[in-house]
């Protein structure tokens, strides 16, 4: 079954208390190379059948209507997840869609 | 124990130390229950102590508009609707009953959202802004002093302007946020209903504890007035331990505004219109 991934991040201007706490914990564990952390969410939508442009449009709409709150969050990525188990053709097509989406975000 | 028998069914199993309630107004206030709602019983009890009739509303009400048509106001109480999954209030906002509440609120029905109810009202876009995790990331439960900044709404008219009240506060996602433009509009239009006094317990922008819509019929706040309505069970007050009943004013306010008719809408014309 193909999967569409939706990534949601807190808006840059919104304080992210969880990310801040994680940023504070990193140096305590010896990870000193990072100055800040922002924590977001990743949703994986399993698609019943083929990923058509219509299904992708539905995912984008759901991302705005339900999966994110536009007041505090941005949808930063909606992409088809490449299925490593699938035949090469489908996987490559999926990766192409993902690359295109990535550029848009 | 003679004349009061009409309220016998509502008497608690433990002692009721409340003073005699005001005369019943006949006002019917709906109290919504979602899966995961915690404070519906307390909110219903607050309505009764204020002199109103509390009516239970189930989130999956088949005909929400019909259920609301016999009600004079609605309270969305606190708790963890749908386990706070996704975001606090995000799933509840799409419950069948919410569409009817959103429509009725647009028509002037007084709606109060407390804590998780406030979060549901912001997710429903009935009120601007949103709540994120407390700045300190901890669940906080404390008695909190609030200042009533706007006493012309349907839910605050029994308070004096600038009156300070003490009610419990208990939440994890209580930090009120909105962009600067929205915050300026709220301040400019007098739509900050309650503000934290003394300490800002969760990092809320501009110490905002509660806000109202422009018409003054929809109010949301994070602290819990319904937990400060009965002597013996409220916050500590100068009168004694657990004797604080400052929250009762929220519930008597809506009864007064229902009895007084246009009071709450006329009161907001000074700053309410754009």
Coordinates of C-alpha atoms in Angstrom, one line a residue:
Chain A
X1 CA 0.0 0.0 0.0
X2 CA 1.4 3.4 -1.0
X3 CA 1.9 6.0 1.8
X4 CA 1.7 9.8 1.7
X5 CA 3.8 11.6 4.3
X6 CA 2.7 14.9 5.7
X7 CA 5.2 17.0 7.8
X8 CA 4.0 19.7 10.1
X9 CA 6.3 22.2 11.9
X10 CA 5.5 24.9 14.4
X11 CA 5.7 28.3 12.7
X12 CA 9.1 30.0 13.0
X13 CA 7.7 32.9 15.1
X14 CA 6.0 30.5 17.5
X15 CA 8.0 29.5 20.6
X16 CA 8.5 25.7 20.6
X17 CA 8.8 24.7 24.3
X18 CA 9.4 21.1 23.5
X19 CA 12.2 21.8 21.0
X20 CA 13.8 24.2 23.5
X21 CA 13.8 21.4 26.2
X22 CA 15.4 19.0 23.7
X23 CA 18.0 21.6 22.8
X24 CA 18.8 21.9 26.5
X25 CA 19.2 18.1 26.9
X26 CA 21.5 17.6 23.9
X27 CA 24.7 19.1 25.4
X28 CA 24.2 17.2 28.6
X29 CA 24.6 14.0 26.6
X30 CA 27.7 15.3 24.9
X31 CA 26.0 16.4 21.6
X32 CA 27.5 19.9 21.5
X33 CA 27.2 20.6 17.7
X34 CA 23.7 21.9 17.7
X35 CA 22.4 25.4 18.7
X36 CA 18.6 24.9 18.4
X37 CA 15.9 22.2 18.0
X38 CA 12.4 22.6 16.6
X39 CA 10.1 19.7 17.0
X40 CA 7.4 18.9 14.4
X41 CA 5.1 16.0 13.5
X42 CA 5.1 13.5 10.7
X43 CA 1.9 11.8 9.5
X44 CA 1.8 8.7 7.3
X45 CA -1.4 8.3 5.3
X46 CA -1.8 4.9 3.9
X47 CA -3.5 5.1 0.5
X48 CA -6.1 2.5 -0.6
X49 CA -5.0 1.9 -4.2
X50 CA -3.0 4.2 -6.5
X51 CA -1.8 7.6 -5.5
X52 CA -3.5 9.9 -8.0
X53 CA -3.3 13.6 -8.2
X54 CA -6.8 13.7 -6.6
X55 CA -5.6 11.6 -3.6
X56 CA -2.6 13.9 -3.3
X57 CA -4.9 16.9 -3.4
X58 CA -7.0 15.3 -0.6
X59 CA -3.9 14.8 1.5
X60 CA -2.9 18.5 1.0
X61 CA -6.4 19.6 2.0
X62 CA -6.5 17.3 5.1
X63 CA -3.1 18.6 6.1
X64 CA -4.4 22.2 6.3
X65 CA -7.9 21.3 7.6
X66 CA -7.1 18.8 10.3
X67 CA -3.4 17.7 10.6
X68 CA -2.2 21.3 11.2
X69 CA -3.5 24.3 12.9
X70 CA -2.6 27.2 10.6
X71 CA -2.5 29.6 13.5
X72 CA 0.6 28.0 15.0
X73 CA 1.8 25.5 12.4
X74 CA 3.0 25.2 8.8
X75 CA 2.6 22.2 6.5
X76 CA 6.2 21.9 5.2
X77 CA 5.9 18.8 3.1
X78 CA 3.3 16.5 1.5
X79 CA 5.0 13.7 -0.4
X80 CA 4.5 10.1 -1.6
X81 CA 6.8 7.8 0.4
X82 CA 9.0 5.7 -1.8
X83 CA 8.2 2.0 -1.1
X84 CA 11.4 0.0 -1.1
X85 CA 9.4 -3.2 -1.5
X86 CA 7.7 -2.1 -4.7
X87 CA 8.9 -2.7 -8.2
X88 CA 11.5 -0.1 -9.4
X89 CA 9.2 1.8 -11.7
X90 CA 6.7 2.8 -9.0
X91 CA 9.4 3.6 -6.5
X92 CA 11.3 5.9 -8.9
X93 CA 8.1 7.7 -9.8
X94 CA 7.3 8.2 -6.1
X95 CA 10.8 9.6 -5.5
X96 CA 10.3 12.1 -8.3
X97 CA 7.1 13.3 -6.8
X98 CA 8.8 13.7 -3.4
X99 CA 11.6 15.7 -4.9
X100 CA 9.2 18.0 -6.6
X101 CA 7.2 18.5 -3.4
X102 CA 10.4 19.1 -1.5
X103 CA 11.4 22.0 -3.8
X104 CA 8.0 23.5 -3.4
X105 CA 8.3 23.5 0.4
Chain B
X1 CA -35.7 20.4 55.1
X2 CA -39.3 21.3 54.1
X3 CA -39.5 23.9 51.4
X4 CA -36.4 22.9 49.4
X5 CA -37.5 19.4 48.4
X6 CA -37.7 20.3 44.7
X7 CA -33.9 20.2 44.6
X8 CA -33.5 16.9 46.5
X9 CA -32.4 15.0 43.4
X10 CA -29.5 17.4 43.0
X11 CA -28.2 17.2 46.6
X12 CA -24.7 15.8 46.8
X13 CA -23.9 12.7 49.0
X14 CA -21.7 14.9 51.1
X15 CA -22.6 18.1 52.8
X16 CA -23.9 21.0 50.8
X17 CA -22.6 24.2 52.4
X18 CA -23.8 26.5 49.7
X19 CA -26.1 29.4 50.7
X20 CA -29.6 29.4 49.4
X21 CA -29.4 29.8 45.6
X22 CA -31.0 32.6 43.7
X23 CA -34.5 32.2 42.3
X24 CA -34.5 29.9 39.3
X25 CA -34.6 31.8 36.1
X26 CA -35.8 29.0 33.9
X27 CA -32.7 29.4 31.8
X28 CA -31.5 26.1 30.2
X29 CA -27.7 25.9 29.8
X30 CA -26.3 23.0 27.7
X31 CA -23.1 21.3 29.0
X32 CA -21.2 19.4 26.3
X33 CA -19.6 16.0 27.0
X34 CA -17.0 14.6 24.6
X35 CA -15.1 11.4 25.1
X36 CA -12.4 12.5 27.6
X37 CA -14.3 15.5 29.0
X38 CA -13.6 15.7 32.7
X39 CA -15.4 18.8 34.1
X40 CA -18.9 18.5 32.7
X41 CA -20.4 17.5 36.1
X42 CA -18.7 20.4 37.8
X43 CA -19.9 22.8 35.1
X44 CA -23.4 21.5 35.3
X45 CA -23.3 21.9 39.1
X46 CA -22.0 25.5 38.7
X47 CA -25.0 26.2 36.4
X48 CA -27.4 24.8 39.0
X49 CA -25.8 26.7 41.9
X50 CA -26.1 29.9 39.9
X51 CA -29.8 29.3 39.5
X52 CA -30.0 27.8 36.0
X53 CA -31.0 24.4 34.7
X54 CA -28.1 22.3 33.3
X55 CA -28.8 20.2 30.3
X56 CA -26.4 17.4 29.2
X57 CA -25.4 17.5 25.6
X58 CA -23.7 14.6 23.9
X59 CA -21.0 15.3 21.3
X60 CA -22.6 12.9 18.8
X61 CA -26.1 14.4 19.1
X62 CA -27.8 13.3 15.9
X63 CA -29.6 16.6 15.4
X64 CA -27.4 19.3 17.0
X65 CA -29.5 22.2 15.8
X66 CA -32.6 20.8 17.3
X67 CA -30.8 20.0 20.6
X68 CA -29.6 23.6 20.8
X69 CA -32.9 25.2 19.8
X70 CA -34.3 24.6 23.3
X71 CA -31.2 26.0 25.1
X72 CA -30.3 29.5 26.1
X73 CA -26.5 29.0 26.3
X74 CA -23.8 26.3 26.0
X75 CA -20.7 25.5 28.0
X76 CA -17.9 23.5 26.6
X77 CA -16.1 22.2 29.7
X78 CA -12.5 21.2 30.4
X79 CA -10.8 17.9 30.2
X80 CA -8.9 16.0 27.5
X81 CA -11.4 15.5 24.7
X82 CA -10.2 12.6 22.5
X83 CA -7.1 12.3 24.7
X84 CA -5.7 15.6 23.4
X85 CA -4.6 13.5 20.4
X86 CA -3.3 15.5 17.4
X87 CA -3.7 18.9 19.2
X88 CA -5.8 19.8 22.2
X89 CA -9.4 20.3 20.9
X90 CA -8.5 19.4 17.3
X91 CA -10.6 16.3 17.0
X92 CA -13.5 17.6 19.1
X93 CA -13.8 20.5 16.8
X94 CA -15.1 18.2 14.1
X95 CA -17.7 16.4 16.3
X96 CA -21.2 16.5 14.9
X97 CA -22.5 18.8 17.6
X98 CA -19.8 21.4 17.0
X99 CA -21.1 22.5 13.6
X100 CA -24.4 23.3 15.3
X101 CA -22.7 25.2 18.1
X102 CA -20.6 27.2 15.6
X103 CA -23.7 28.2 13.7
X104 CA -25.7 29.0 16.9
X105 CA -22.7 31.1 18.2
X106 CA -22.8 33.1 15.0
X107 CA -26.5 33.8 15.7
X108 CA -25.7 35.1 19.2
X109 CA -26.1 32.1 21.5
X110 CA -23.8 32.6 24.5
X111 CA -21.0 30.0 24.4
X112 CA -18.4 29.5 27.1
X113 CA -15.3 27.4 26.6
X114 CA -13.3 26.5 29.7
X115 CA -9.7 25.1 29.4
X116 CA -10.1 22.3 26.8
X117 CA -13.3 24.0 25.8
X118 CA -11.3 27.2 25.1
X119 CA -8.9 25.1 23.0
X120 CA -11.9 23.7 21.1
X121 CA -13.2 27.2 20.5
X122 CA -9.9 28.3 19.0
X123 CA -9.6 25.2 16.9
X124 CA -13.2 26.0 15.7
X125 CA -12.1 29.6 14.8
X126 CA -14.8 31.0 17.0
X127 CA -12.0 32.7 18.9
X128 CA -8.6 33.8 17.5
X129 CA -5.2 32.4 18.5
X130 CA -4.3 29.0 19.9
X131 CA -2.8 27.3 22.9
X132 CA 0.6 25.6 22.9
X133 CA 2.4 23.7 25.7
X134 CA 3.2 25.6 28.9
X135 CA 6.5 27.4 28.6
X136 CA 7.9 25.3 31.5
X137 CA 6.4 22.1 29.9
X138 CA 4.8 21.0 33.2
X139 CA 1.2 20.3 34.0
X140 CA 0.3 23.0 36.5
X141 CA -2.5 23.0 39.1
X142 CA -2.8 26.0 41.3
X143 CA -5.1 28.7 42.6
X144 CA -4.7 31.7 40.2
X145 CA -5.6 35.3 40.5
X146 CA -7.3 36.8 37.4
X147 CA -8.3 40.4 36.5
X148 CA -11.7 40.8 34.8
X149 CA -10.7 43.1 31.9
X150 CA -14.0 43.2 30.1
X151 CA -17.2 43.0 32.2
X152 CA -19.6 43.6 29.3
X153 CA -19.6 40.1 27.8
X154 CA -22.4 37.6 28.4
X155 CA -20.2 35.7 30.8
X156 CA -18.6 38.5 32.8
X157 CA -21.3 41.2 33.4
X158 CA -21.8 40.3 37.0
X159 CA -18.2 41.3 37.8
X160 CA -16.9 44.8 38.4
X161 CA -14.5 46.2 35.7
X162 CA -11.0 45.3 36.9
X163 CA -12.2 43.0 39.6
X164 CA -9.7 40.4 40.8
X165 CA -10.9 36.9 41.2
X166 CA -9.3 33.7 42.3
X167 CA -10.1 30.4 40.6
X168 CA -8.2 27.1 40.0
X169 CA -5.9 26.7 37.0
X170 CA -4.9 23.2 35.8
X171 CA -3.4 22.5 32.4
X172 CA -0.5 21.4 30.2
X173 CA -1.3 23.2 27.0
X174 CA -2.2 26.6 28.5
X175 CA 0.1 29.0 26.7
X176 CA -2.0 31.4 24.7
X177 CA -0.4 32.5 21.5
X178 CA -1.4 34.6 18.5
X179 CA 0.4 36.9 16.1
X180 CA 1.2 40.4 17.2
X181 CA -1.5 41.9 14.9
X182 CA -4.2 39.7 16.4
X183 CA -3.0 40.5 19.9
X184 CA -3.1 44.2 19.1
X185 CA -6.7 43.9 17.8
X186 CA -7.8 42.0 20.9
X187 CA -6.3 44.7 23.1
X188 CA -7.6 47.5 21.0
X189 CA -11.2 46.2 20.9
X190 CA -11.3 45.3 24.6
X191 CA -11.6 41.6 23.8
X192 CA -9.2 40.4 26.5
X193 CA -11.7 39.2 29.0
X194 CA -9.4 37.8 31.7
X195 CA -5.7 38.5 32.4
X196 CA -3.3 36.6 34.8
X197 CA -2.4 38.7 37.8
X198 CA 0.9 38.3 39.8
X199 CA 2.5 35.4 37.9
X200 CA 2.1 34.4 34.3
X201 CA 1.7 30.7 34.9
X202 CA 2.3 29.4 31.4
X203 CA 3.9 32.0 29.2
X204 CA 0.7 33.2 27.6
X205 CA 1.2 36.3 25.4
X206 CA 0.4 39.5 27.2
X207 CA -0.7 37.5 30.3
X208 CA -4.0 36.6 28.5
X209 CA -6.1 34.1 30.4
X210 CA -9.4 34.5 28.5
X211 CA -10.8 36.3 25.5
X212 CA -14.2 37.1 23.9
X213 CA -15.4 37.4 20.4
X214 CA -16.4 40.9 19.1
X215 CA -20.1 40.4 19.9
X216 CA -19.4 39.3 23.5
X217 CA -21.4 36.1 23.4
X218 CA -18.5 33.7 22.9
X219 CA -15.9 33.6 25.7
X220 CA -13.0 31.2 26.4
X221 CA -10.6 31.0 29.3
X222 CA -8.0 28.6 30.5
X223 CA -8.7 28.7 34.3
X224 CA -11.6 27.0 35.8
X225 CA -14.4 29.2 37.3
X226 CA -16.6 26.1 37.7
X227 CA -14.3 24.8 40.4
X228 CA -14.8 27.9 42.5
X229 CA -18.6 28.1 43.0
X230 CA -19.3 26.4 46.4
X231 CA -18.0 27.2 49.9
X232 CA -16.0 24.3 51.2
X233 CA -14.8 23.1 47.7
X234 CA -13.2 26.2 46.2
X235 CA -9.8 27.9 46.4
X236 CA -8.6 29.4 49.7
X237 CA -10.0 32.9 50.3
X238 CA -9.5 35.6 52.9
X239 CA -12.7 34.3 54.5
X240 CA -11.2 30.9 55.1
X241 CA -9.8 27.7 53.7
X242 CA -11.6 26.4 50.5
X243 CA -14.3 29.1 50.8
X244 CA -13.6 30.9 47.5
X245 CA -16.6 31.2 45.2
X246 CA -15.3 33.8 42.8
X247 CA -16.1 31.6 39.8
X248 CA -19.8 31.7 40.4
X249 CA -20.0 35.2 38.8
X250 CA -19.3 33.7 35.3
X251 CA -22.4 31.6 35.6
X252 CA -24.7 34.2 37.2
X253 CA -23.5 36.6 34.5
X254 CA -25.0 34.5 31.7
X255 CA -28.3 34.1 33.5
X256 CA -28.4 37.9 34.1
X257 CA -27.6 38.6 30.4
X258 CA -30.3 36.1 29.4
X259 CA -32.8 37.7 31.8
X260 CA -31.7 41.3 30.8
X261 CA -32.0 40.7 27.1
X262 CA -29.8 42.9 25.0
X263 CA -27.5 43.9 27.8
X264 CA -24.4 42.0 26.6
X265 CA -24.7 43.0 23.0
X266 CA -25.3 46.7 23.7
X267 CA -22.4 46.7 26.1
X268 CA -19.8 45.9 23.5
X269 CA -20.6 48.5 20.9
X270 CA -18.0 50.9 22.3
X271 CA -15.1 48.8 21.1
X272 CA -16.6 45.8 19.4
X273 CA -17.2 46.9 15.9
X274 CA -14.6 47.2 13.2

